[in-house]
Amino acid sequence: MQELKKRINSFKYAFEGIIMTIRSETNMKIHLFVMLLVIVAGVVLKLSAAQWKICIILFSLVIAGELFNTAIEAVVDMVMPEFHPKAKIAKDAAAGGVLVLAIGAAIIGLMIFIPKIIALL
């Protein structure tokens, strides 16, 4: 029973982390807004099952990247509240990782959506 309670709590804490990040991080709100736009466009343009799978993988990667970035920034701020060049490297590299994911997702998204939009014209 104790093990089950630990499992349930681990999910609870994970959801708390997601909610906290949504509330506190502007970039997370931007990613979620873009995700919503893609979902609406995907419904309107009738994405195939394979295309939806690709979009879901990309959504997951970008959102997870933003969560990891937030975690890294919080830890760096906790252990190094004043400016330090290595702290800056850690924070900038984490943010850069999210940027790489977002750019890759945008490129793949364009590869999926542009042909569908052109077909409507």
mmCIF file of N, CA and C in Angstrom:
data_model
loop_
_atom_site.group_PDB
_atom_site.id
_atom_site.type_symbol
_atom_site.label_atom_id
_atom_site.label_comp_id
_atom_site.label_asym_id
_atom_site.label_seq_id
_atom_site.Cartn_x
_atom_site.Cartn_y
_atom_site.Cartn_z
ATOM 1 N N MET A 1 0.822 -1.201 0.000
ATOM 2 C CA MET A 1 0.000 0.000 0.000
ATOM 3 C C MET A 1 0.863 1.260 0.000
ATOM 4 N N GLN A 2 1.956 1.214 0.758
ATOM 5 C CA GLN A 2 2.879 2.352 0.821
ATOM 6 C C GLN A 2 3.491 2.639 -0.547
ATOM 7 N N GLU A 3 3.817 1.576 -1.283
ATOM 8 C CA GLU A 3 4.390 1.731 -2.624
ATOM 9 C C GLU A 3 3.386 2.392 -3.575
ATOM 10 N N LEU A 4 2.122 2.017 -3.462
ATOM 11 C CA LEU A 4 1.081 2.620 -4.294
ATOM 12 C C LEU A 4 0.954 4.108 -3.986
ATOM 13 N N LYS A 5 1.022 4.454 -2.715
ATOM 14 C CA LYS A 5 0.935 5.866 -2.323
ATOM 15 C C LYS A 5 2.115 6.654 -2.897
ATOM 16 N N LYS A 6 3.312 6.062 -2.894
ATOM 17 C CA LYS A 6 4.488 6.709 -3.487
ATOM 18 C C LYS A 6 4.283 6.940 -4.983
ATOM 19 N N ARG A 7 3.740 5.928 -5.680
ATOM 20 C CA ARG A 7 3.483 6.052 -7.116
ATOM 21 C C ARG A 7 2.496 7.174 -7.388
ATOM 22 N N ILE A 8 1.412 7.191 -6.632
ATOM 23 C CA ILE A 8 0.383 8.222 -6.819
ATOM 24 C C ILE A 8 0.979 9.602 -6.562
ATOM 25 N N ASN A 9 1.771 9.730 -5.500
ATOM 26 C CA ASN A 9 2.408 11.015 -5.182
ATOM 27 C C ASN A 9 3.372 11.443 -6.275
ATOM 28 N N SER A 10 4.063 10.491 -6.886
ATOM 29 C CA SER A 10 5.015 10.863 -7.943
ATOM 30 C C SER A 10 4.275 11.486 -9.123
ATOM 31 N N PHE A 11 3.103 10.948 -9.454
ATOM 32 C CA PHE A 11 2.294 11.551 -10.517
ATOM 33 C C PHE A 11 1.775 12.917 -10.089
ATOM 34 N N LYS A 12 1.350 13.021 -8.845
ATOM 35 C CA LYS A 12 0.849 14.297 -8.322
ATOM 36 C C LYS A 12 1.930 15.369 -8.420
ATOM 37 N N TYR A 13 3.153 15.047 -8.008
ATOM 38 C CA TYR A 13 4.251 16.017 -8.060
ATOM 39 C C TYR A 13 4.603 16.387 -9.502
ATOM 40 N N ALA A 14 4.540 15.409 -10.400
ATOM 41 C CA ALA A 14 4.816 15.688 -11.816
ATOM 42 C C ALA A 14 3.788 16.669 -12.375
ATOM 43 N N PHE A 15 2.524 16.440 -12.068
ATOM 44 C CA PHE A 15 1.476 17.362 -12.544
ATOM 45 C C PHE A 15 1.641 18.741 -11.915
ATOM 46 N N GLU A 16 2.038 18.789 -10.649
ATOM 47 C CA GLU A 16 2.294 20.083 -10.008
ATOM 48 C C GLU A 16 3.413 20.827 -10.723
ATOM 49 N N GLY A 17 4.449 20.111 -11.135
ATOM 50 C CA GLY A 17 5.551 20.727 -11.880
ATOM 51 C C GLY A 17 5.089 21.273 -13.221
ATOM 52 N N ILE A 18 4.240 20.533 -13.903
ATOM 53 C CA ILE A 18 3.723 21.001 -15.188
ATOM 54 C C ILE A 18 2.882 22.253 -14.985
ATOM 55 N N ILE A 19 1.967 22.225 -14.018
ATOM 56 C CA ILE A 19 1.088 23.375 -13.755
ATOM 57 C C ILE A 19 1.902 24.594 -13.341
ATOM 58 N N MET A 20 2.889 24.397 -12.472
ATOM 59 C CA MET A 20 3.735 25.506 -12.032
ATOM 60 C C MET A 20 4.473 26.125 -13.206
ATOM 61 N N THR A 21 4.974 25.291 -14.101
ATOM 62 C CA THR A 21 5.705 25.799 -15.260
ATOM 63 C C THR A 21 4.773 26.565 -16.198
ATOM 64 N N ILE A 22 3.568 26.056 -16.391
ATOM 65 C CA ILE A 22 2.602 26.766 -17.239
ATOM 66 C C ILE A 22 2.295 28.136 -16.640
ATOM 67 N N ARG A 23 2.105 28.180 -15.332
ATOM 68 C CA ARG A 23 1.752 29.448 -14.672
ATOM 69 C C ARG A 23 2.895 30.456 -14.656
ATOM 70 N N SER A 24 4.126 29.966 -14.570
ATOM 71 C CA SER A 24 5.247 30.886 -14.327
ATOM 72 C C SER A 24 6.105 31.199 -15.553
ATOM 73 N N GLU A 25 6.040 30.385 -16.581
ATOM 74 C CA GLU A 25 6.959 30.549 -17.708
ATOM 75 C C GLU A 25 6.229 31.017 -18.968
ATOM 76 N N THR A 26 6.568 32.200 -19.423
ATOM 77 C CA THR A 26 5.945 32.763 -20.624
ATOM 78 C C THR A 26 6.183 31.875 -21.839
ATOM 79 N N ASN A 27 7.383 31.344 -21.975
ATOM 80 C CA ASN A 27 7.676 30.501 -23.141
ATOM 81 C C ASN A 27 6.809 29.242 -23.161
ATOM 82 N N MET A 28 6.505 28.698 -21.984
ATOM 83 C CA MET A 28 5.625 27.528 -21.927
ATOM 84 C C MET A 28 4.232 27.912 -22.434
ATOM 85 N N LYS A 29 3.760 29.078 -22.047
ATOM 86 C CA LYS A 29 2.456 29.540 -22.526
ATOM 87 C C LYS A 29 2.469 29.706 -24.042
ATOM 88 N N ILE A 30 3.570 30.208 -24.576
ATOM 89 C CA ILE A 30 3.695 30.360 -26.031
ATOM 90 C C ILE A 30 3.667 28.991 -26.709
ATOM 91 N N HIS A 31 4.431 28.033 -26.164
ATOM 92 C CA HIS A 31 4.453 26.683 -26.747
ATOM 93 C C HIS A 31 3.056 26.059 -26.723
ATOM 94 N N LEU A 32 2.337 26.229 -25.629
ATOM 95 C CA LEU A 32 0.995 25.659 -25.534
ATOM 96 C C LEU A 32 0.027 26.341 -26.500
ATOM 97 N N PHE A 33 0.170 27.655 -26.671
ATOM 98 C CA PHE A 33 -0.681 28.379 -27.619
ATOM 99 C C PHE A 33 -0.422 27.888 -29.043
ATOM 100 N N VAL A 34 0.849 27.751 -29.403
ATOM 101 C CA VAL A 34 1.194 27.251 -30.744
ATOM 102 C C VAL A 34 0.674 25.824 -30.906
ATOM 103 N N MET A 35 0.800 25.009 -29.869
ATOM 104 C CA MET A 35 0.294 23.646 -29.916
ATOM 105 C C MET A 35 -1.215 23.649 -30.182
ATOM 106 N N LEU A 36 -1.935 24.521 -29.505
ATOM 107 C CA LEU A 36 -3.383 24.633 -29.725
ATOM 108 C C LEU A 36 -3.695 25.040 -31.165
ATOM 109 N N LEU A 37 -2.935 26.002 -31.694
ATOM 110 C CA LEU A 37 -3.129 26.411 -33.094
ATOM 111 C C LEU A 37 -2.884 25.245 -34.052
ATOM 112 N N VAL A 38 -1.847 24.471 -33.785
ATOM 113 C CA VAL A 38 -1.530 23.323 -34.645
ATOM 114 C C VAL A 38 -2.651 22.289 -34.567
ATOM 115 N N ILE A 39 -3.186 22.074 -33.373
ATOM 116 C CA ILE A 39 -4.281 21.109 -33.228
ATOM 117 C C ILE A 39 -5.498 21.567 -34.031
ATOM 118 N N VAL A 40 -5.847 22.840 -33.907
ATOM 119 C CA VAL A 40 -6.993 23.368 -34.660
ATOM 120 C C VAL A 40 -6.729 23.244 -36.165
ATOM 121 N N ALA A 41 -5.537 23.654 -36.601
ATOM 122 C CA ALA A 41 -5.202 23.550 -38.027
ATOM 123 C C ALA A 41 -5.210 22.099 -38.482
ATOM 124 N N GLY A 42 -4.726 21.199 -37.638
ATOM 125 C CA GLY A 42 -4.716 19.784 -37.990
ATOM 126 C C GLY A 42 -6.105 19.208 -38.162
ATOM 127 N N VAL A 43 -7.030 19.644 -37.307
ATOM 128 C CA VAL A 43 -8.421 19.192 -37.443
ATOM 129 C C VAL A 43 -9.028 19.744 -38.731
ATOM 130 N N VAL A 44 -8.818 21.035 -38.963
ATOM 131 C CA VAL A 44 -9.377 21.680 -40.163
ATOM 132 C C VAL A 44 -8.803 21.051 -41.430
ATOM 133 N N LEU A 45 -7.513 20.807 -41.436
ATOM 134 C CA LEU A 45 -6.850 20.283 -42.634
ATOM 135 C C LEU A 45 -6.853 18.757 -42.702
ATOM 136 N N LYS A 46 -7.473 18.127 -41.729
ATOM 137 C CA LYS A 46 -7.642 16.671 -41.704
ATOM 138 C C LYS A 46 -6.305 15.920 -41.828
ATOM 139 N N LEU A 47 -5.460 16.104 -40.818
ATOM 140 C CA LEU A 47 -4.189 15.372 -40.813
ATOM 141 C C LEU A 47 -4.435 13.871 -40.770
ATOM 142 N N SER A 48 -3.520 13.134 -41.365
ATOM 143 C CA SER A 48 -3.588 11.668 -41.320
ATOM 144 C C SER A 48 -3.150 11.198 -39.929
ATOM 145 N N ALA A 49 -3.405 9.932 -39.647
ATOM 146 C CA ALA A 49 -2.985 9.369 -38.361
ATOM 147 C C ALA A 49 -1.473 9.493 -38.183
ATOM 148 N N ALA A 50 -0.719 9.232 -39.219
ATOM 149 C CA ALA A 50 0.743 9.343 -39.131
ATOM 150 C C ALA A 50 1.174 10.785 -38.849
ATOM 151 N N GLN A 51 0.513 11.731 -39.499
ATOM 152 C CA GLN A 51 0.846 13.137 -39.267
ATOM 153 C C GLN A 51 0.503 13.555 -37.835
ATOM 154 N N TRP A 52 -0.620 13.070 -37.301
ATOM 155 C CA TRP A 52 -0.964 13.358 -35.906
ATOM 156 C C TRP A 52 0.074 12.766 -34.962
ATOM 157 N N LYS A 53 0.539 11.561 -35.263
ATOM 158 C CA LYS A 53 1.566 10.935 -34.416
ATOM 159 C C LYS A 53 2.830 11.783 -34.395
ATOM 160 N N ILE A 54 3.229 12.279 -35.547
ATOM 161 C CA ILE A 54 4.412 13.142 -35.620
ATOM 162 C C ILE A 54 4.185 14.404 -34.801
ATOM 163 N N CYS A 55 3.021 15.018 -34.942
ATOM 164 C CA CYS A 55 2.719 16.242 -34.181
ATOM 165 C C CYS A 55 2.743 15.976 -32.679
ATOM 166 N N ILE A 56 2.173 14.861 -32.249
ATOM 167 C CA ILE A 56 2.150 14.541 -30.818
ATOM 168 C C ILE A 56 3.559 14.320 -30.290
ATOM 169 N N ILE A 57 4.390 13.646 -31.051
ATOM 170 C CA ILE A 57 5.793 13.468 -30.642
ATOM 171 C C ILE A 57 6.475 14.830 -30.512
ATOM 172 N N LEU A 58 6.260 15.703 -31.491
ATOM 173 C CA LEU A 58 6.874 17.029 -31.456
ATOM 174 C C LEU A 58 6.342 17.862 -30.302
ATOM 175 N N PHE A 59 5.019 17.820 -30.059
ATOM 176 C CA PHE A 59 4.460 18.531 -28.903
ATOM 177 C C PHE A 59 5.151 18.064 -27.630
ATOM 178 N N SER A 60 5.262 16.751 -27.478
ATOM 179 C CA SER A 60 5.859 16.177 -26.268
ATOM 180 C C SER A 60 7.309 16.608 -26.093
ATOM 181 N N LEU A 61 8.062 16.584 -27.177
ATOM 182 C CA LEU A 61 9.470 16.973 -27.099
ATOM 183 C C LEU A 61 9.641 18.434 -26.690
ATOM 184 N N VAL A 62 8.876 19.321 -27.299
ATOM 185 C CA VAL A 62 9.026 20.745 -27.003
ATOM 186 C C VAL A 62 8.571 21.049 -25.579
ATOM 187 N N ILE A 63 7.436 20.495 -25.164
ATOM 188 C CA ILE A 63 6.941 20.739 -23.812
ATOM 189 C C ILE A 63 7.905 20.143 -22.782
ATOM 190 N N ALA A 64 8.378 18.932 -23.016
ATOM 191 C CA ALA A 64 9.346 18.325 -22.101
ATOM 192 C C ALA A 64 10.633 19.148 -22.054
ATOM 193 N N GLY A 65 11.078 19.629 -23.203
ATOM 194 C CA GLY A 65 12.270 20.476 -23.234
ATOM 195 C C GLY A 65 12.096 21.723 -22.386
ATOM 196 N N GLU A 66 10.928 22.336 -22.469
ATOM 197 C CA GLU A 66 10.657 23.538 -21.663
ATOM 198 C C GLU A 66 10.617 23.199 -20.175
ATOM 199 N N LEU A 67 10.069 22.038 -19.833
ATOM 200 C CA LEU A 67 10.059 21.610 -18.428
ATOM 201 C C LEU A 67 11.485 21.377 -17.925
ATOM 202 N N PHE A 68 12.314 20.704 -18.723
ATOM 203 C CA PHE A 68 13.713 20.487 -18.335
ATOM 204 C C PHE A 68 14.451 21.814 -18.197
ATOM 205 N N ASN A 69 14.209 22.723 -19.122
ATOM 206 C CA ASN A 69 14.847 24.035 -19.075
ATOM 207 C C ASN A 69 14.472 24.769 -17.785
ATOM 208 N N THR A 70 13.195 24.736 -17.437
ATOM 209 C CA THR A 70 12.740 25.391 -16.207
ATOM 210 C C THR A 70 13.408 24.769 -14.987
ATOM 211 N N ALA A 71 13.512 23.443 -14.980
ATOM 212 C CA ALA A 71 14.159 22.757 -13.856
ATOM 213 C C ALA A 71 15.631 23.148 -13.743
ATOM 214 N N ILE A 72 16.320 23.168 -14.864
ATOM 215 C CA ILE A 72 17.738 23.531 -14.858
ATOM 216 C C ILE A 72 17.923 24.966 -14.372
ATOM 217 N N GLU A 73 17.095 25.879 -14.877
ATOM 218 C CA GLU A 73 17.200 27.276 -14.450
ATOM 219 C C GLU A 73 16.933 27.426 -12.959
ATOM 220 N N ALA A 74 15.956 26.695 -12.429
ATOM 221 C CA ALA A 74 15.640 26.780 -11.002
ATOM 222 C C ALA A 74 16.806 26.284 -10.155
ATOM 223 N N VAL A 75 17.411 25.179 -10.542
ATOM 224 C CA VAL A 75 18.541 24.638 -9.782
ATOM 225 C C VAL A 75 19.736 25.588 -9.849
ATOM 226 N N VAL A 76 20.020 26.106 -11.034
ATOM 227 C CA VAL A 76 21.136 27.038 -11.185
ATOM 228 C C VAL A 76 20.899 28.283 -10.327
ATOM 229 N N ASP A 77 19.687 28.827 -10.360
ATOM 230 C CA ASP A 77 19.380 30.008 -9.553
ATOM 231 C C ASP A 77 19.501 29.719 -8.057
ATOM 232 N N MET A 78 19.154 28.492 -7.657
ATOM 233 C CA MET A 78 19.228 28.119 -6.249
ATOM 234 C C MET A 78 20.679 28.023 -5.775
ATOM 235 N N VAL A 79 21.537 27.388 -6.555
ATOM 236 C CA VAL A 79 22.918 27.182 -6.115
ATOM 237 C C VAL A 79 23.826 28.363 -6.451
ATOM 238 N N MET A 80 23.396 29.209 -7.388
ATOM 239 C CA MET A 80 24.229 30.340 -7.795
ATOM 240 C C MET A 80 23.326 31.565 -8.019
ATOM 241 N N PRO A 81 22.834 32.171 -6.915
ATOM 242 C CA PRO A 81 21.903 33.304 -7.084
ATOM 243 C C PRO A 81 22.552 34.544 -7.708
ATOM 244 N N GLU A 82 23.845 34.699 -7.529
ATOM 245 C CA GLU A 82 24.523 35.836 -8.153
ATOM 246 C C GLU A 82 25.081 35.396 -9.509
ATOM 247 N N PHE A 83 25.414 36.365 -10.340
ATOM 248 C CA PHE A 83 25.907 36.043 -11.679
ATOM 249 C C PHE A 83 27.205 35.252 -11.598
ATOM 250 N N HIS A 84 27.275 34.231 -12.431
ATOM 251 C CA HIS A 84 28.510 33.458 -12.592
ATOM 252 C C HIS A 84 28.548 32.996 -14.047
ATOM 253 N N PRO A 85 29.707 33.108 -14.711
ATOM 254 C CA PRO A 85 29.780 32.730 -16.127
ATOM 255 C C PRO A 85 29.348 31.290 -16.400
ATOM 256 N N LYS A 86 29.685 30.364 -15.511
ATOM 257 C CA LYS A 86 29.292 28.966 -15.742
ATOM 258 C C LYS A 86 27.791 28.764 -15.531
ATOM 259 N N ALA A 87 27.204 29.513 -14.611
ATOM 260 C CA ALA A 87 25.743 29.457 -14.432
ATOM 261 C C ALA A 87 25.063 29.960 -15.699
ATOM 262 N N LYS A 88 25.607 31.013 -16.277
ATOM 263 C CA LYS A 88 25.055 31.560 -17.528
ATOM 264 C C LYS A 88 25.139 30.524 -18.638
ATOM 265 N N ILE A 89 26.267 29.818 -18.728
ATOM 266 C CA ILE A 89 26.418 28.781 -19.750
ATOM 267 C C ILE A 89 25.343 27.708 -19.578
ATOM 268 N N ALA A 90 25.133 27.262 -18.340
ATOM 269 C CA ALA A 90 24.139 26.216 -18.086
ATOM 270 C C ALA A 90 22.743 26.680 -18.492
ATOM 271 N N LYS A 91 22.384 27.884 -18.090
ATOM 272 C CA LYS A 91 21.046 28.402 -18.400
ATOM 273 C C LYS A 91 20.876 28.661 -19.894
ATOM 274 N N ASP A 92 21.886 29.236 -20.515
ATOM 275 C CA ASP A 92 21.812 29.520 -21.953
ATOM 276 C C ASP A 92 21.769 28.237 -22.772
ATOM 277 N N ALA A 93 22.543 27.236 -22.365
ATOM 278 C CA ALA A 93 22.551 25.959 -23.092
ATOM 279 C C ALA A 93 21.188 25.267 -22.968
ATOM 280 N N ALA A 94 20.596 25.304 -21.787
ATOM 281 C CA ALA A 94 19.270 24.699 -21.603
ATOM 282 C C ALA A 94 18.231 25.416 -22.471
ATOM 283 N N ALA A 95 18.281 26.740 -22.476
ATOM 284 C CA ALA A 95 17.356 27.504 -23.320
ATOM 285 C C ALA A 95 17.622 27.216 -24.792
ATOM 286 N N GLY A 96 18.879 27.085 -25.160
ATOM 287 C CA GLY A 96 19.231 26.751 -26.541
ATOM 288 C C GLY A 96 18.695 25.393 -26.951
ATOM 289 N N GLY A 97 18.696 24.449 -26.030
ATOM 290 C CA GLY A 97 18.137 23.128 -26.323
ATOM 291 C C GLY A 97 16.662 23.206 -26.670
ATOM 292 N N VAL A 98 15.931 24.010 -25.918
ATOM 293 C CA VAL A 98 14.502 24.189 -26.223
ATOM 294 C C VAL A 98 14.337 24.866 -27.577
ATOM 295 N N LEU A 99 15.173 25.848 -27.853
ATOM 296 C CA LEU A 99 15.092 26.544 -29.140
ATOM 297 C C LEU A 99 15.331 25.577 -30.298
ATOM 298 N N VAL A 100 16.311 24.698 -30.164
ATOM 299 C CA VAL A 100 16.587 23.708 -31.217
ATOM 300 C C VAL A 100 15.368 22.809 -31.420
ATOM 301 N N LEU A 101 14.766 22.343 -30.320
ATOM 302 C CA LEU A 101 13.562 21.519 -30.428
ATOM 303 C C LEU A 101 12.428 22.272 -31.116
ATOM 304 N N ALA A 102 12.227 23.525 -30.725
ATOM 305 C CA ALA A 102 11.126 24.317 -31.286
ATOM 306 C C ALA A 102 11.340 24.588 -32.775
ATOM 307 N N ILE A 103 12.570 24.904 -33.156
ATOM 308 C CA ILE A 103 12.858 25.141 -34.574
ATOM 309 C C ILE A 103 12.656 23.859 -35.379
ATOM 310 N N GLY A 104 13.157 22.752 -34.866
ATOM 311 C CA GLY A 104 12.957 21.467 -35.552
ATOM 312 C C GLY A 104 11.480 21.137 -35.689
ATOM 313 N N ALA A 105 10.716 21.368 -34.623
ATOM 314 C CA ALA A 105 9.273 21.100 -34.670
ATOM 315 C C ALA A 105 8.592 22.010 -35.691
ATOM 316 N N ALA A 106 9.004 23.270 -35.739
ATOM 317 C CA ALA A 106 8.408 24.209 -36.694
ATOM 318 C C ALA A 106 8.711 23.793 -38.137
ATOM 319 N N ILE A 107 9.931 23.370 -38.388
ATOM 320 C CA ILE A 107 10.300 22.945 -39.745
ATOM 321 C C ILE A 107 9.483 21.724 -40.156
ATOM 322 N N ILE A 108 9.398 20.740 -39.271
ATOM 323 C CA ILE A 108 8.610 19.543 -39.595
ATOM 324 C C ILE A 108 7.135 19.915 -39.746
ATOM 325 N N GLY A 109 6.646 20.802 -38.883
ATOM 326 C CA GLY A 109 5.265 21.268 -38.999
ATOM 327 C C GLY A 109 4.997 21.911 -40.346
ATOM 328 N N LEU A 110 5.923 22.736 -40.798
ATOM 329 C CA LEU A 110 5.766 23.353 -42.122
ATOM 330 C C LEU A 110 5.761 22.306 -43.225
ATOM 331 N N MET A 111 6.590 21.283 -43.078
ATOM 332 C CA MET A 111 6.627 20.203 -44.076
ATOM 333 C C MET A 111 5.299 19.447 -44.123
ATOM 334 N N ILE A 112 4.612 19.370 -42.998
ATOM 335 C CA ILE A 112 3.312 18.701 -42.953
ATOM 336 C C ILE A 112 2.207 19.621 -43.473
ATOM 337 N N PHE A 113 2.217 20.881 -43.020
ATOM 338 C CA PHE A 113 1.080 21.765 -43.270
ATOM 339 C C PHE A 113 1.119 22.494 -44.616
ATOM 340 N N ILE A 114 2.294 22.864 -45.107
ATOM 341 C CA ILE A 114 2.352 23.618 -46.367
ATOM 342 C C ILE A 114 1.711 22.852 -47.534
ATOM 343 N N PRO A 115 2.030 21.581 -47.738
ATOM 344 C CA PRO A 115 1.358 20.865 -48.828
ATOM 345 C C PRO A 115 -0.166 20.812 -48.670
ATOM 346 N N LYS A 116 -0.642 20.698 -47.445
ATOM 347 C CA LYS A 116 -2.083 20.653 -47.210
ATOM 348 C C LYS A 116 -2.718 22.005 -47.516
ATOM 349 N N ILE A 117 -2.034 23.071 -47.163
ATOM 350 C CA ILE A 117 -2.548 24.431 -47.446
ATOM 351 C C ILE A 117 -2.521 24.691 -48.960
ATOM 352 N N ILE A 118 -1.436 24.300 -49.602
ATOM 353 C CA ILE A 118 -1.328 24.489 -51.066
ATOM 354 C C ILE A 118 -2.437 23.708 -51.774
ATOM 355 N N ALA A 119 -2.752 22.516 -51.292
ATOM 356 C CA ALA A 119 -3.787 21.694 -51.913
ATOM 357 C C ALA A 119 -5.167 22.357 -51.827
ATOM 358 N N LEU A 120 -5.354 23.218 -50.830
ATOM 359 C CA LEU A 120 -6.638 23.928 -50.698
ATOM 360 C C LEU A 120 -6.765 25.071 -51.688
ATOM 361 N N LEU A 121 -5.627 25.576 -52.176
ATOM 362 C CA LEU A 121 -5.656 26.756 -53.065
ATOM 363 C C LEU A 121 -5.980 26.419 -54.492
#
